[in-house]
mmCIF file of C-alpha atoms and ligand atoms in Angstrom:
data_model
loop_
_atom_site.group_PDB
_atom_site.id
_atom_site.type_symbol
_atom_site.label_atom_id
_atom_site.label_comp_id
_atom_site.label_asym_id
_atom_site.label_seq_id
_atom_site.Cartn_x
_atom_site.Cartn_y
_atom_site.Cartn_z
ATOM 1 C CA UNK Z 76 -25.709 -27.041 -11.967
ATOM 2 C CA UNK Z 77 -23.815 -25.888 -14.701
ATOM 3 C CA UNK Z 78 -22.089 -22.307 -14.043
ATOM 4 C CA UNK Z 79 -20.249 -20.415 -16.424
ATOM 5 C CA UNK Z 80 -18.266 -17.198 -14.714
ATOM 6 C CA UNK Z 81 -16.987 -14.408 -17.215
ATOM 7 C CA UNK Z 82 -13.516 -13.471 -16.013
ATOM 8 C CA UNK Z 83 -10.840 -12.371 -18.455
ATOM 9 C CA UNK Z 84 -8.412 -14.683 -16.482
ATOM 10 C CA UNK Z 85 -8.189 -17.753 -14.616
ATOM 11 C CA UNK Z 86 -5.407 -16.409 -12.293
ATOM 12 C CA UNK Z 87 -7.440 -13.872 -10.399
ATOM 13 C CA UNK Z 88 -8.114 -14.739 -6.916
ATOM 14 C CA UNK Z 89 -11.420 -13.964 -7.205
ATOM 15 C CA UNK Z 90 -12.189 -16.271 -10.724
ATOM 16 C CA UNK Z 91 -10.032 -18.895 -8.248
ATOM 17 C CA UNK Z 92 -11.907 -19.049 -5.698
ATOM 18 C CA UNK Z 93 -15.044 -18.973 -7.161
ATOM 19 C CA UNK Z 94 -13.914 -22.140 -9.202
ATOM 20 C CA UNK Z 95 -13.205 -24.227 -5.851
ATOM 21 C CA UNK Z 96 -16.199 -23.054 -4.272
ATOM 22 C CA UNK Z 97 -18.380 -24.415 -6.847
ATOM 23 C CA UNK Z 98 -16.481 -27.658 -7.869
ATOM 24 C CA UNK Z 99 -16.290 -28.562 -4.103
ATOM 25 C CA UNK Z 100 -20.145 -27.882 -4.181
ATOM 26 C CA UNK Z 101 -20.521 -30.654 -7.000
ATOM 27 C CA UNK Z 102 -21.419 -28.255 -9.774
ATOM 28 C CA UNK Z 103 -20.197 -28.230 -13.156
ATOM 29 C CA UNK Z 104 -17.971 -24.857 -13.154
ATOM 30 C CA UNK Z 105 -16.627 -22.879 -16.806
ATOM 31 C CA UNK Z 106 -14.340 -20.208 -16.988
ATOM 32 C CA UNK Z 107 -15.525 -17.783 -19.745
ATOM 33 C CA UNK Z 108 -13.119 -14.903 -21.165
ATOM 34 C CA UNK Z 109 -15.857 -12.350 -22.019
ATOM 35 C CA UNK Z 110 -14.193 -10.789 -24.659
ATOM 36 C CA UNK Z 111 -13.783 -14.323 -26.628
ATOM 37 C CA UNK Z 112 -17.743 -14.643 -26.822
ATOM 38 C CA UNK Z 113 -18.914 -13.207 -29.812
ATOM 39 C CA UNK Z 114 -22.719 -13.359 -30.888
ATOM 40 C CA UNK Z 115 -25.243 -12.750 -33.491
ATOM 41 C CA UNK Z 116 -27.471 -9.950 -32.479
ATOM 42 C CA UNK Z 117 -29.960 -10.614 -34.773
ATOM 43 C CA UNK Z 118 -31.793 -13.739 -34.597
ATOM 44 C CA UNK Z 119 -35.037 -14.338 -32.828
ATOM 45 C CA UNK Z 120 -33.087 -17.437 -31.038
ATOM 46 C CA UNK Z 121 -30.153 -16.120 -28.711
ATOM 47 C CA UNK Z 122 -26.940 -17.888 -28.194
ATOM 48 C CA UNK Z 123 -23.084 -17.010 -27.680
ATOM 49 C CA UNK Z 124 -19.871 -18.375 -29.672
ATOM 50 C CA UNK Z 125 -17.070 -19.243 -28.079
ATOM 51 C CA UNK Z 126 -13.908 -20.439 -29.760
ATOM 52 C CA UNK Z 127 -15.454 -21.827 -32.565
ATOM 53 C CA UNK Z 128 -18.398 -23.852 -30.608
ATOM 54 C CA UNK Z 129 -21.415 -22.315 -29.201
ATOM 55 C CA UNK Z 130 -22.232 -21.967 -25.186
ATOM 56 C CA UNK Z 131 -25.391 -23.225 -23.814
ATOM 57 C CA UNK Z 132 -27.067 -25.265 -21.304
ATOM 58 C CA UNK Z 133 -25.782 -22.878 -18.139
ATOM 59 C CA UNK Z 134 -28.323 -22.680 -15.417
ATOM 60 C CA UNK Z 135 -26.179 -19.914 -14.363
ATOM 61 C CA UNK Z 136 -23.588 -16.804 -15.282
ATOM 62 C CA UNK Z 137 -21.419 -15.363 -12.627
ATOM 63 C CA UNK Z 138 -20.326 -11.934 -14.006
ATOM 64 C CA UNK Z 139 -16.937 -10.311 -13.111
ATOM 65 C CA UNK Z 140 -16.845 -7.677 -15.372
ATOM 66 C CA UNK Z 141 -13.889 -5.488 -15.269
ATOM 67 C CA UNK Z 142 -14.156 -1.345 -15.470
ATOM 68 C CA UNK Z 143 -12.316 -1.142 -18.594
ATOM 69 C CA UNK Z 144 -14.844 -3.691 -20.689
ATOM 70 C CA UNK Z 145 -18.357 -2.457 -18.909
ATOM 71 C CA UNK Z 146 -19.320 -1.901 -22.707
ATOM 72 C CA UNK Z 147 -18.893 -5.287 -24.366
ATOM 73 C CA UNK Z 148 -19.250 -7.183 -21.293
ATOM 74 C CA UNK Z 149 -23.092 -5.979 -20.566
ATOM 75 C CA UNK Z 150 -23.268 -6.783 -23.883
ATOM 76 C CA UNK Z 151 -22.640 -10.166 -23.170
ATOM 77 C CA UNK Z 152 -24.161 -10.485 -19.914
ATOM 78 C CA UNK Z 153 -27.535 -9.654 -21.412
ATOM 79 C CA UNK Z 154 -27.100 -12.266 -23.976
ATOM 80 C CA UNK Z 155 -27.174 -15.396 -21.687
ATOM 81 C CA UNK Z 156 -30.292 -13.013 -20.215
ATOM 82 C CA UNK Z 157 -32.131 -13.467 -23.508
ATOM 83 C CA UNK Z 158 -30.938 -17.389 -23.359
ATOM 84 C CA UNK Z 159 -32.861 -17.633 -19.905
ATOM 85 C CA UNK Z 160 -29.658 -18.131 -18.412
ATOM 86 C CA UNK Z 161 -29.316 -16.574 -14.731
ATOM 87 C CA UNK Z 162 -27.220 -13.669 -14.085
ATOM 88 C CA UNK Z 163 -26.218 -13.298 -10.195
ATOM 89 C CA UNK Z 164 -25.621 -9.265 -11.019
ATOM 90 C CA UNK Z 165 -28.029 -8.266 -14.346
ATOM 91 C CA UNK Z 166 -26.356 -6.730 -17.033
ATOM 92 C CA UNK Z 167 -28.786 -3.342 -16.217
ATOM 93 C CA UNK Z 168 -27.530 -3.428 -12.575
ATOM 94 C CA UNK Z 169 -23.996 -3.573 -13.475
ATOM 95 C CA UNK Z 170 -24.453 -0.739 -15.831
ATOM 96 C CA UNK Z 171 -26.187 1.258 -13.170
ATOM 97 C CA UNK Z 172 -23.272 1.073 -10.772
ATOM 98 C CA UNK Z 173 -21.063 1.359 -13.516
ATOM 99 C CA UNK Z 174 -22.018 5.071 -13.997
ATOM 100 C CA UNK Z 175 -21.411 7.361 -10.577
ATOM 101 C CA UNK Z 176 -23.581 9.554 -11.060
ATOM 102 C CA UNK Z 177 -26.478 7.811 -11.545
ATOM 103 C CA UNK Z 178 -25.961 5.466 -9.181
ATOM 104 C CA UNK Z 179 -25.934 8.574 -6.810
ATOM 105 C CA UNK Z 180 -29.301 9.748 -8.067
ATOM 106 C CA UNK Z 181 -30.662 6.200 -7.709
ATOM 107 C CA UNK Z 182 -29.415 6.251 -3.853
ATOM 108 C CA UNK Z 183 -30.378 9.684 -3.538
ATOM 109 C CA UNK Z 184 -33.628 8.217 -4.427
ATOM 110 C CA UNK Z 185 -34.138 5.852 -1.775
ATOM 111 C CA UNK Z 186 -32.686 8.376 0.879
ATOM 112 C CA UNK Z 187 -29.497 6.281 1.438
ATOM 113 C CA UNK Z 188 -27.146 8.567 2.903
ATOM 114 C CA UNK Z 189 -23.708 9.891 0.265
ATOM 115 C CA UNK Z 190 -21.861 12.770 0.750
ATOM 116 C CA UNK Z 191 -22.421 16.241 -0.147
ATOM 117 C CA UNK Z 192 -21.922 15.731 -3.950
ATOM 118 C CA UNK Z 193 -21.804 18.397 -6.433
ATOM 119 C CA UNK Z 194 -21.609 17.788 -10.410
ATOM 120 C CA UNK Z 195 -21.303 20.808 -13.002
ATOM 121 C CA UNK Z 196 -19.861 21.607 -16.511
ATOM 122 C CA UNK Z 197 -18.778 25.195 -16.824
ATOM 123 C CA UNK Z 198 -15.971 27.020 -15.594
ATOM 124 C CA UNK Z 199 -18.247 29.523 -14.319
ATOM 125 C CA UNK Z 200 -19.984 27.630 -11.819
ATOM 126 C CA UNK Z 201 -17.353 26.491 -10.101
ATOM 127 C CA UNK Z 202 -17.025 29.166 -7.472
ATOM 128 C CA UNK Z 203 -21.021 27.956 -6.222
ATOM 129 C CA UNK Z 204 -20.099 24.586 -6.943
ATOM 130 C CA UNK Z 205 -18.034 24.779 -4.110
ATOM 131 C CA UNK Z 206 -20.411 26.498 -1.897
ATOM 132 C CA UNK Z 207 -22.724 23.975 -2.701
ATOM 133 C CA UNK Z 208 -20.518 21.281 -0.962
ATOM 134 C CA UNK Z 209 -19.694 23.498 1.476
ATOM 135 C CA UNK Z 210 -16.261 24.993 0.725
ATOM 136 C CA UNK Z 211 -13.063 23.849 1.297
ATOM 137 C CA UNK Z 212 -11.074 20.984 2.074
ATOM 138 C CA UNK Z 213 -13.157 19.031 -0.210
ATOM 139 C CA UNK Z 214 -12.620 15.830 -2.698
ATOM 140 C CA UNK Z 215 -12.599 16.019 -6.438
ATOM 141 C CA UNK Z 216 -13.234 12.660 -8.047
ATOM 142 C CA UNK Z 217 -12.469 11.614 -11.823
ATOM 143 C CA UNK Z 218 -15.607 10.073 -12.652
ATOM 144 C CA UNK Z 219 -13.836 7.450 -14.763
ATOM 145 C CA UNK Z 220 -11.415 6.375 -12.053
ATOM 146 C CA UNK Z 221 -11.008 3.528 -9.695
ATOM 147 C CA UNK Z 222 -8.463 2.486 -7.223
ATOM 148 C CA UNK Z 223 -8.604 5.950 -5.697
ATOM 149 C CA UNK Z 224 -6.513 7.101 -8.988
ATOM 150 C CA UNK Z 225 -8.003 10.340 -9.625
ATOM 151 C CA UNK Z 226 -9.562 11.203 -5.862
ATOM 152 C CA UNK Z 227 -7.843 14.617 -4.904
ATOM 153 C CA UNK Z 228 -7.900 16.400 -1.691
ATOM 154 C CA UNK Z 229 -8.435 20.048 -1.975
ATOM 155 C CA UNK Z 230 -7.466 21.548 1.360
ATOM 156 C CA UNK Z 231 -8.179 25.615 0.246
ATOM 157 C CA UNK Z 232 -10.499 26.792 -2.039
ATOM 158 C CA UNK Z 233 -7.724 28.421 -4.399
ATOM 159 C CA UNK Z 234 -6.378 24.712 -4.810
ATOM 160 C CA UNK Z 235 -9.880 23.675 -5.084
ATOM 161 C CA UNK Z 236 -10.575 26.216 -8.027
ATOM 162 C CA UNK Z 237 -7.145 25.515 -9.793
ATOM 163 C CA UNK Z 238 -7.785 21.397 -9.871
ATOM 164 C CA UNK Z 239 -11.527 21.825 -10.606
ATOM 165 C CA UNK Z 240 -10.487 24.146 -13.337
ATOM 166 C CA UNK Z 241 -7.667 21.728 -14.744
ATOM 167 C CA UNK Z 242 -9.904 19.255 -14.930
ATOM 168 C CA UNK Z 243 -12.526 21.053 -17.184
ATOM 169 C CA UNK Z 244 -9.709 22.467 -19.194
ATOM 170 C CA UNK Z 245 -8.753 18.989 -20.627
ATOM 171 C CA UNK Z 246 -12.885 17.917 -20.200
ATOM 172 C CA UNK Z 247 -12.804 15.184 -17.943
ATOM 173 C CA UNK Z 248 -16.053 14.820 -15.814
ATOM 174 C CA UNK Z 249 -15.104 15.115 -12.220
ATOM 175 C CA UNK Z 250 -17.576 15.501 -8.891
ATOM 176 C CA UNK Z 251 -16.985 17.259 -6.237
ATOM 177 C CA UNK Z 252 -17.873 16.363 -2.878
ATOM 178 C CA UNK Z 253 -17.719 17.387 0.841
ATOM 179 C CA UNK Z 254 -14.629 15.795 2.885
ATOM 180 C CA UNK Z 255 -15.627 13.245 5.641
ATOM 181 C CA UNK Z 256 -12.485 14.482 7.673
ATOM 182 C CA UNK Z 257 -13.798 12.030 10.522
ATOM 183 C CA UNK Z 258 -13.581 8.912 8.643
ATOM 184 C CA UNK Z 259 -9.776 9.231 9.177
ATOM 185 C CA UNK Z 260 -8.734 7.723 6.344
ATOM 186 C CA UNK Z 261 -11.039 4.470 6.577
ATOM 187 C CA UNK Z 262 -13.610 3.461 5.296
ATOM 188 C CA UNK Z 263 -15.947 -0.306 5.415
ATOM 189 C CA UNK Z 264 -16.115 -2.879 2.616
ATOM 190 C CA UNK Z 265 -19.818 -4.572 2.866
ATOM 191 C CA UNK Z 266 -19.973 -7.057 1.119
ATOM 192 C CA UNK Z 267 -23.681 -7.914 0.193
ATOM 193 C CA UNK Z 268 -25.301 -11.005 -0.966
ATOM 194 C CA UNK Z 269 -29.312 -11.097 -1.544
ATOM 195 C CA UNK Z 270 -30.491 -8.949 1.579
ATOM 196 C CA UNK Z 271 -27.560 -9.635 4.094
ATOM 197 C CA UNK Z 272 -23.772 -8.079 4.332
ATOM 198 C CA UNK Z 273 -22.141 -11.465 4.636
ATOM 199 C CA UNK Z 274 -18.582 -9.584 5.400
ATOM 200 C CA UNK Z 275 -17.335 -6.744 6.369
ATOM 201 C CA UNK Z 276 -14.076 -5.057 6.804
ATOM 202 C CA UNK Z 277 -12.199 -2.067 7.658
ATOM 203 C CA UNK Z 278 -10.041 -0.544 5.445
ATOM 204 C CA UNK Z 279 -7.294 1.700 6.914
ATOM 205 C CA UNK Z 280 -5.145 4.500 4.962
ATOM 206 C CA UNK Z 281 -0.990 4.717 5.035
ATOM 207 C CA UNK Z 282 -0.141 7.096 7.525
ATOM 208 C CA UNK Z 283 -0.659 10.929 5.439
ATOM 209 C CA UNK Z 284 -2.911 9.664 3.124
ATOM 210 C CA UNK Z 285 -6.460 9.787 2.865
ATOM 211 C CA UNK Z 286 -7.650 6.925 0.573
ATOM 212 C CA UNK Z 287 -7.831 3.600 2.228
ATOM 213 C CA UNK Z 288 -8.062 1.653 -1.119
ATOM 214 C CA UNK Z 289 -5.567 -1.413 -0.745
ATOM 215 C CA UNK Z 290 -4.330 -0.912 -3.886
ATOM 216 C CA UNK Z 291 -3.023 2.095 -2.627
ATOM 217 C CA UNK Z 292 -1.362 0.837 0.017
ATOM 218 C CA UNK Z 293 -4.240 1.058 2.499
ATOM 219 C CA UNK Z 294 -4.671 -2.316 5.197
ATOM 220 C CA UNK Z 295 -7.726 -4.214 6.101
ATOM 221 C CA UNK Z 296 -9.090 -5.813 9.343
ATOM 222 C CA UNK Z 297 -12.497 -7.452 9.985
ATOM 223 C CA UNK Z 298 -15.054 -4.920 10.735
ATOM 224 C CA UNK Z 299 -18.132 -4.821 13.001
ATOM 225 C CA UNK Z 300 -20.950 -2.881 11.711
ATOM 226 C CA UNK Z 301 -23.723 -1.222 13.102
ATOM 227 C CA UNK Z 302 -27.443 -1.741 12.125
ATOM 228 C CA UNK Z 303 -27.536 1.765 10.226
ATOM 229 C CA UNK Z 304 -24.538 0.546 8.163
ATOM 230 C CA UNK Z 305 -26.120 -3.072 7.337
ATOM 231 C CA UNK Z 306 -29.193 -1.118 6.626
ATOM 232 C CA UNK Z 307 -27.517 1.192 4.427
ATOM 233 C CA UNK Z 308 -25.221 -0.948 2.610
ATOM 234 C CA UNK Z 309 -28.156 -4.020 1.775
ATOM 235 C CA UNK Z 310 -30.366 -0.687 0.634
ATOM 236 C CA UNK Z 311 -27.634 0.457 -1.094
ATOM 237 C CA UNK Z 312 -27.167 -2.968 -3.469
ATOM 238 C CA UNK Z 313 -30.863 -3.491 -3.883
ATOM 239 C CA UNK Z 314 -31.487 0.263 -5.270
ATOM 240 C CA UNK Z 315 -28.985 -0.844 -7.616
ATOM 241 C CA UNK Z 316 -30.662 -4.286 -8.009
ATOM 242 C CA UNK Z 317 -27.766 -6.096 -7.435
ATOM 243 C CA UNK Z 318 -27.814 -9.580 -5.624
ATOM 244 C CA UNK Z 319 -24.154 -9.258 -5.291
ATOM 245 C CA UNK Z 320 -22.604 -5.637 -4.680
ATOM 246 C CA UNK Z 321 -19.196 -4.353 -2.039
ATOM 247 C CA UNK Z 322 -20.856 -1.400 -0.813
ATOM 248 C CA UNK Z 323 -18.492 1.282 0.402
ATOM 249 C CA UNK Z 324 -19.137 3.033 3.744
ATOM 250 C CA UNK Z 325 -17.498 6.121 4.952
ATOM 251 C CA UNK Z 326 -18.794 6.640 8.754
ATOM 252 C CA UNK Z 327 -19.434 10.626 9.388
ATOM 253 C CA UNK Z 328 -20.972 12.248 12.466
ATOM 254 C CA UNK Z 329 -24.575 12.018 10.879
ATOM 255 C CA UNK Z 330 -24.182 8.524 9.693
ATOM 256 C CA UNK Z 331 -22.741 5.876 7.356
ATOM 257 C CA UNK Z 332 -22.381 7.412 3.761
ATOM 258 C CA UNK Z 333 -22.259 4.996 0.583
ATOM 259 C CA UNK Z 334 -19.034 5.976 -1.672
ATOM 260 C CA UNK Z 335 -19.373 3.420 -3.935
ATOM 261 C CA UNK Z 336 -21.594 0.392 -4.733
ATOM 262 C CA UNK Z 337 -18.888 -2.300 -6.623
ATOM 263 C CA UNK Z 338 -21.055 -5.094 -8.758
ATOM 264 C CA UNK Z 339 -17.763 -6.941 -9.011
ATOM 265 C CA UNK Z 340 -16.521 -7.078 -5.810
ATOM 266 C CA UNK Z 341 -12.987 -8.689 -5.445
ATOM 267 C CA UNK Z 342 -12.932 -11.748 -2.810
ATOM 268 C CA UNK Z 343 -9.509 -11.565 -1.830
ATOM 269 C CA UNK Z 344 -9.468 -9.016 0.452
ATOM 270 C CA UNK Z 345 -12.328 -9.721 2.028
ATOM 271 C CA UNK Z 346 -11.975 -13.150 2.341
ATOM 272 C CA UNK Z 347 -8.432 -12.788 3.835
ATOM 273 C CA UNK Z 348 -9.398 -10.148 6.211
ATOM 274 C CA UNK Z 349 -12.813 -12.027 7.369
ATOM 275 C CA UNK Z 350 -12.194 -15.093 7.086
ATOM 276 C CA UNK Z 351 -15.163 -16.071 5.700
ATOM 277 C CA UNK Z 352 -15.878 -18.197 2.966
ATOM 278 C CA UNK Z 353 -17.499 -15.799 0.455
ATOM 279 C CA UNK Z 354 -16.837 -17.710 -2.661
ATOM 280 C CA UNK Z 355 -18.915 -20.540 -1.129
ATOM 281 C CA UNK Z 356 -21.800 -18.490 -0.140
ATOM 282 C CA UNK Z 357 -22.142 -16.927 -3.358
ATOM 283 C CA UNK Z 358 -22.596 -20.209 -4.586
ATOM 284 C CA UNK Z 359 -25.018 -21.204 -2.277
ATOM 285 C CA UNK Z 360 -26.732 -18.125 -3.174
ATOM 286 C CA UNK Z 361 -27.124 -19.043 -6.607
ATOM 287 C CA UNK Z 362 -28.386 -22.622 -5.783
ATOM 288 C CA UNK Z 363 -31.153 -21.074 -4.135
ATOM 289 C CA UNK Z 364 -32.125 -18.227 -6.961
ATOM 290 C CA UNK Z 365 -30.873 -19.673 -10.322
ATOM 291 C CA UNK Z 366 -34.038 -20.778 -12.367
ATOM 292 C CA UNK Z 367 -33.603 -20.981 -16.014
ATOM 293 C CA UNK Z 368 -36.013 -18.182 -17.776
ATOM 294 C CA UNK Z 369 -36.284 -16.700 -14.211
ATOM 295 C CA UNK Z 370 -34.210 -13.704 -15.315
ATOM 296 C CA UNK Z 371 -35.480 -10.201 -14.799
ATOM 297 C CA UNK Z 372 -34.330 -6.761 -14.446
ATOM 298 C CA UNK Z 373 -34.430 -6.048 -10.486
ATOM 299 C CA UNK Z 374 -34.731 -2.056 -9.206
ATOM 300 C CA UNK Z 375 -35.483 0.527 -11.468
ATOM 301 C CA UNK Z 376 -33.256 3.507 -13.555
HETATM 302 P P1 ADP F 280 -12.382 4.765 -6.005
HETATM 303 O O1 ADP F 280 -13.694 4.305 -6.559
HETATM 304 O O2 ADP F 280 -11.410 5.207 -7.040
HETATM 305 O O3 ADP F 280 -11.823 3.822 -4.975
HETATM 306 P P2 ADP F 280 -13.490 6.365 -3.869
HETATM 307 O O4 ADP F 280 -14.537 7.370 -4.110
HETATM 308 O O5 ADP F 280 -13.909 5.066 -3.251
HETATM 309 O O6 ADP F 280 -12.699 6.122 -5.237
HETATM 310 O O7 ADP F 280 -12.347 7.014 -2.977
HETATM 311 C C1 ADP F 280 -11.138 6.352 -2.614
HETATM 312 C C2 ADP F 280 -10.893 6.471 -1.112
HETATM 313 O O8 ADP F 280 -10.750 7.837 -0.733
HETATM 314 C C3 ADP F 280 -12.058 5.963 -0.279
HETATM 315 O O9 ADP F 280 -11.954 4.572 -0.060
HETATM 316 C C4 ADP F 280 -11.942 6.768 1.001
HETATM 317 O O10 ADP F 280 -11.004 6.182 1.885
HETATM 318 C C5 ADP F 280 -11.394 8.105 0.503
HETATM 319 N N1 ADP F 280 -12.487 9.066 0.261
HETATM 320 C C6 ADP F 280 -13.250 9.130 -0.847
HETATM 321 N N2 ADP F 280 -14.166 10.115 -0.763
HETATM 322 C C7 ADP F 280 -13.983 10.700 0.420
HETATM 323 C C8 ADP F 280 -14.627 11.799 1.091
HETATM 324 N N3 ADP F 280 -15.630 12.465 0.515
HETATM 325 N N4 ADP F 280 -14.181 12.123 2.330
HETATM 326 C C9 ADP F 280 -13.150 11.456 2.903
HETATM 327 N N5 ADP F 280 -12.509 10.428 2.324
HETATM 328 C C10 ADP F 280 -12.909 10.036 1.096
#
């Protein structure tokens, strides 16, 4: 098969490994910057430029679509769609877990289990906003931010008030949700591919912090997970309609809770902590689903 994957850069682990896994599988593998295709929009008969020459003839398109270029990579992603060309993750599905909130509604939805999760606008509801999670401590969460950059503990309601309030006074959209105090710091990486978590692991805070994100300092060890949480986390990526999703699990006393559903899930850390050959099995995943023209929006939202 021919595979094109859009990565800005060749160096990432992730773009790496997916380029061995595929060559060593006997396909025919591309590295695509997404930001160097550029396309006419307005022609009955779909295609993509890239330096100078146009792309075609890929059976299939492995998106890894970075945060900062959601916009124009979609954009691109639903190109090859209209080409016929199969995307692993959908541009829709990407664009769904691209946007918390409604991602939440969408799990919500499908009674997948998330924190106590409150979302307002006004200074003036702020004092029920907080009831609604149920008080203090409690997390307030920059919509906008990954890495655990913007994910603040509020351990009193005054403190709560004064960030919430910041936050509205320079009009940033934040959510506020109930603390999982029993998580203690950790939470589970699923990663999900079709309808099974093919990895899992455990990611632990620093000592006196409360975000395990890696980036953050935070360690990882292969987890074993429960049925509930490979329940959870395979419901979790379909509601999104996502083939290919990390699902993040916090585990309370009433059950795994989804924090986030990733539709570019890095490989490094999973693959180091695990084990497990991920990169391959995505590939083998896409021998078995790519058919040209088979492309369809999965879920619904
Ligand atoms: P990001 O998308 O920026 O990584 P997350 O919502 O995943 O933000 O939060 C970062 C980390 O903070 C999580 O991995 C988890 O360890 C911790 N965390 C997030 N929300 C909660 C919560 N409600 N209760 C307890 N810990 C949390």
């Amino acid at each position: 098969m021919k595979i094109a994957i859009l990565s800005r850069s060749s160096k990432l682990y992730s773009t790496r490994r997916l380029v061995e896994a595929a060559s060593a599988r006997g396909h025919d593998v591309k590295i695509v910057d997404t930001l160097r295709c550029y396309m006419n929009m307005a022609t009955a008969r779909p295609s993509i430029n890239y330096r100078g020459k146009p792309l075609d003839d890929f059976d299939a398109v492995i998106p890894r679509i970075g945060a900062s270029i959601t916009f124009y990579g979609t954009a691109v992603v639903r190109q090859f769609e209209m080409m016929g060309v199969y995307a692993v993750n959908e541009s829709v599905a990407i664009s769904r877990s691209r946007d918390k909130l409604r991602s939440m509604q969408l799990l919500a939805r499908r009674d997948i289990g998330l924190p106590v999760t409150g979302f307002a606008h006004t200074t003036d509801d702020i004092p029920d906003l907080i009831n609604m999670v149920g008080g203090a401590p409690l997390v307030v969460k920059l919509l906008e931010g990954t890495q655990g950059v913007g994910v603040v503990l509020c351990e009193t309601r005054k403190a709560a008030e004064s960030v919430i309030e910041a936050f509205f006074g320079i009009d940033v959209n934040i959510m506020v949700q109930e603390y999982i105090a029993e998580a203690g710091g950790a939470d589970i990486r699923c990663f999900v591919i079709g309808d099974r978590v093919v990895a899992a692991m455990r990611r632990q805070a620093q000592p006196g912090e409360f975000r395990s994100n890696l980036h953050r300092g935070g360690s990882a060890q292969m987890a074993r997970i429960t049925p509930a949480e490979r329940r959870t986390a395979v419901g979790a990526a379909r509601a999104m309609g996502l083939n290919m999703a990390g699902v993040d699990l916090i585990r309370s006393n009433h059950g795994p809770l989804v924090l986030e559903v990733n539709s570019s899930p890095g490989l490094e850390g999973i693959e180091e902590s695990t084990d497990i050959n991920v990169a391959d099995l995505i590939i083998q995943f896409i021998e078995r689903h790519a058919r040209r023209g088979r492309t369809q929006t999965r879920g619904t939202g």
